[in-house]
Tab-separated table of C-alpha atoms and ligand atoms in Angstrom:
chain	number	residue	atom	x	y	z
A	1	MET	CA	-16.331	6.296	3.688
A	2	GLN	CA	-13.967	3.419	4.250
A	3	ILE	CA	-10.257	3.165	3.559
A	4	LEU	CA	-8.571	-0.060	2.447
A	5	VAL	CA	-4.857	-0.683	2.956
A	6	ILE	CA	-3.455	-3.348	0.620
A	7	HIS	CA	-0.106	-5.037	1.116
A	8	GLY	CA	1.503	-7.139	-1.592
A	9	PRO	CA	3.720	-10.221	-1.465
A	10	ASN	CA	6.246	-10.899	1.298
A	11	LEU	CA	5.061	-7.989	3.407
A	12	ASN	CA	3.620	-10.589	5.796
A	13	LEU	CA	7.275	-11.214	6.702
A	14	LEU	CA	7.889	-7.665	7.940
A	15	GLY	CA	9.739	-7.644	11.226
A	16	THR	CA	12.091	-10.432	10.176
A	17	ARG	CA	12.440	-9.744	6.437
A	18	GLU	CA	15.637	-7.788	5.700
A	19	PRO	CA	15.095	-5.461	8.702
A	20	GLU	CA	17.965	-3.236	7.530
A	21	VAL	CA	15.874	-2.465	4.428
A	22	TYR	CA	12.281	-2.711	5.686
A	23	GLY	CA	12.578	-1.938	9.412
A	24	SER	CA	11.616	-3.961	12.469
A	25	ARG	CA	7.881	-3.310	12.738
A	26	THR	CA	5.639	-6.236	11.909
A	27	LEU	CA	2.737	-5.966	9.510
A	28	ALA	CA	0.329	-6.575	12.409
A	29	GLN	CA	1.825	-3.591	14.280
A	30	ILE	CA	1.657	-1.361	11.197
A	31	ASP	CA	-1.961	-2.345	10.525
A	32	ALA	CA	-2.997	-1.871	14.176
A	33	ASP	CA	-1.514	1.651	14.210
A	34	LEU	CA	-3.371	2.580	11.011
A	35	ILE	CA	-6.685	1.155	12.245
A	36	GLU	CA	-6.320	3.117	15.505
A	37	MET	CA	-5.379	6.340	13.709
A	38	ALA	CA	-8.391	6.055	11.381
A	39	ALA	CA	-10.751	5.117	14.235
A	40	LYS	CA	-9.713	8.260	16.150
A	41	ALA	CA	-10.840	10.214	13.097
A	42	GLY	CA	-14.109	8.270	12.980
A	43	VAL	CA	-13.176	6.369	9.829
A	44	THR	CA	-13.245	2.605	9.214
A	45	LEU	CA	-9.984	1.216	7.864
A	46	LYS	CA	-9.583	-2.350	6.618
A	47	THR	CA	-6.343	-4.075	5.728
A	48	PHE	CA	-5.492	-6.927	3.365
A	49	GLN	CA	-2.256	-8.741	2.548
A	50	SER	CA	-1.719	-11.443	-0.036
A	51	ASN	CA	1.171	-13.120	-1.789
A	52	HIS	CA	-1.085	-13.829	-4.785
A	53	GLU	CA	-1.668	-11.424	-7.648
A	54	GLY	CA	-5.197	-12.682	-8.430
A	55	ALA	CA	-6.264	-12.384	-4.786
A	56	LEU	CA	-5.027	-8.791	-4.754
A	57	VAL	CA	-6.977	-8.028	-7.945
A	58	ASP	CA	-10.105	-9.647	-6.453
A	59	ARG	CA	-9.743	-7.561	-3.277
A	60	MET	CA	-9.493	-4.325	-5.253
A	61	GLN	CA	-12.612	-5.182	-7.231
A	62	ALA	CA	-14.499	-6.059	-4.031
A	63	ALA	CA	-13.391	-2.786	-2.402
A	64	ALA	CA	-15.317	-0.709	-4.879
A	65	GLN	CA	-18.495	-2.747	-4.252
A	66	GLU	CA	-18.117	-2.472	-0.440
A	67	GLY	CA	-18.182	1.285	-0.363
A	68	CYS	CA	-14.457	1.771	0.045
A	69	GLY	CA	-13.583	5.254	-1.113
A	70	TYR	CA	-9.814	5.234	-0.975
A	71	ILE	CA	-6.939	2.757	-1.181
A	72	ILE	CA	-3.451	2.934	0.303
A	73	ILE	CA	-1.335	0.297	-1.400
A	74	ASN	CA	2.129	-1.145	-1.183
A	75	PRO	CA	2.128	-3.511	-4.163
A	76	ALA	CA	5.605	-4.758	-3.087
A	77	ALA	CA	7.300	-6.741	-5.897
A	78	TYR	CA	4.159	-6.476	-8.032
A	79	THR	CA	4.890	-2.733	-8.231
A	80	HIS	CA	7.415	-3.537	-10.903
A	81	THR	CA	5.547	-6.280	-12.780
A	82	SER	CA	1.774	-6.209	-12.437
A	83	VAL	CA	-0.251	-4.788	-15.278
A	84	ALA	CA	-3.212	-6.763	-13.859
A	85	MET	CA	-3.168	-4.889	-10.542
A	86	ARG	CA	-2.693	-1.546	-12.237
A	87	ASP	CA	-5.645	-2.311	-14.526
A	88	ALA	CA	-7.765	-3.323	-11.511
A	89	LEU	CA	-7.132	0.031	-9.818
A	90	ALA	CA	-7.864	1.889	-13.033
A	91	GLY	CA	-10.953	-0.271	-13.568
A	92	VAL	CA	-12.523	0.408	-10.171
A	93	ALA	CA	-11.493	4.063	-10.479
A	94	LEU	CA	-10.675	4.372	-6.764
A	95	PRO	CA	-8.123	7.020	-5.817
A	96	PHE	CA	-4.993	5.698	-4.145
A	97	VAL	CA	-1.632	6.504	-2.610
A	98	GLU	CA	1.310	4.190	-3.349
A	99	VAL	CA	3.618	3.471	-0.405
A	100	HIS	CA	7.011	1.776	-0.233
A	101	LEU	CA	8.944	1.253	2.972
A	102	SER	CA	12.316	1.467	1.231
A	103	ASN	CA	13.540	4.135	-1.152
A	104	VAL	CA	13.127	2.109	-4.327
A	105	HIS	CA	15.067	4.749	-6.304
A	106	LYS	CA	18.178	4.100	-4.220
A	107	ARG	CA	18.012	0.380	-4.991
A	108	GLU	CA	18.350	-1.918	-8.021
A	109	ALA	CA	17.326	-0.471	-11.407
A	110	PHE	CA	14.435	-2.939	-11.768
A	111	ARG	CA	12.796	-1.285	-8.738
A	112	HIS	CA	12.848	2.193	-10.306
A	113	HIS	CA	9.798	1.617	-12.493
A	114	SER	CA	6.293	1.340	-11.034
A	115	TYR	CA	3.205	0.390	-13.004
A	116	PHE	CA	1.161	2.281	-10.378
A	117	SER	CA	2.766	5.674	-9.908
A	118	GLU	CA	1.267	7.465	-12.890
A	119	LEU	CA	-2.248	6.611	-11.637
A	120	ALA	CA	-1.551	7.378	-7.961
A	121	ASP	CA	-2.533	10.614	-6.219
A	122	GLY	CA	0.890	10.443	-4.623
A	123	VAL	CA	3.819	8.158	-3.883
A	124	ILE	CA	5.680	7.874	-0.570
A	125	CYS	CA	8.859	5.831	-0.433
A	126	GLY	CA	11.878	5.457	1.802
A	127	LEU	CA	10.264	6.592	5.053
A	128	GLY	CA	9.690	3.122	6.484
A	129	ALA	CA	6.460	2.298	8.300
A	130	GLN	CA	5.899	6.015	8.858
A	131	GLY	CA	5.116	6.269	5.157
A	132	TYR	CA	1.806	4.467	5.719
A	133	ALA	CA	0.867	6.853	8.548
A	134	LEU	CA	1.735	9.857	6.400
A	135	ALA	CA	-0.366	8.468	3.556
A	136	LEU	CA	-3.279	7.933	5.943
A	137	GLN	CA	-2.909	11.451	7.338
A	138	TYR	CA	-3.211	12.762	3.780
A	139	VAL	CA	-6.261	10.618	3.015
A	140	LEU	CA	-8.055	11.599	6.240
A	141	GLY	CA	-7.381	15.258	5.533
A	142	ARG	CA	-8.673	14.876	2.013
A	143	MET	CA	-11.820	13.188	3.334
A	144	GLY	CA	-12.345	16.040	5.751
A	145	ALA	CA	-12.119	13.640	8.711
A	146	ALA	CA	-11.320	15.031	12.173
A	147	THR	CA	-7.619	14.297	12.742
B	1	DQA	C1	8.734	-2.521	-1.447
B	1	DQA	C2	9.809	-2.338	-2.521
B	1	DQA	C3	9.713	-3.418	-3.589
B	1	DQA	O1	10.704	-3.222	-4.580
B	1	DQA	C4	9.897	-4.782	-2.976
B	1	DQA	O2	9.744	-5.787	-3.953
B	1	DQA	C5	9.027	-5.019	-1.804
B	1	DQA	C6	8.755	-3.929	-0.871
B	1	DQA	C7	8.915	-1.539	-0.270
B	1	DQA	O3	7.975	-1.414	0.508
B	1	DQA	O4	9.973	-0.952	-0.111
B	1	DQA	O5	8.589	-6.151	-1.551
B	1	DQA	O6	7.471	-2.277	-2.035
């Protein structure tokens, strides 16, 4: 089984984007750590980032056809706006964990609502880049992979 990690808009800027909010690790570093962690458990992990809603929807639809069994997603700003991405995840019926680097509940009110959370197996927010690793640890355990 494969795992797909999806990153939404502006997460390509991690490292320089508001480091006091999102930390100093780059997206490339975060992805490399996740790929290595999954590989150690004998699992293939792919990553995808886009600033475009339609591209993110297309990637989710393709994931189901490629044999991906689980998604870890940070929808970024689309968390709070995208019915299309929520419908894509519901449509492909792949289980997923929602991750946010920042604690969205400690921030502006418009960040408190997520279109994804009620469909997610779980939500991790506010733990920085470690949140992705914790999500992956959960998914590998659930898959029965050797961790
Ligand atoms: C984010 C939180 C969102 O509100 C924001 O729009 C992002 C990143 C996070 O990881 O903390 O782009 O998803």
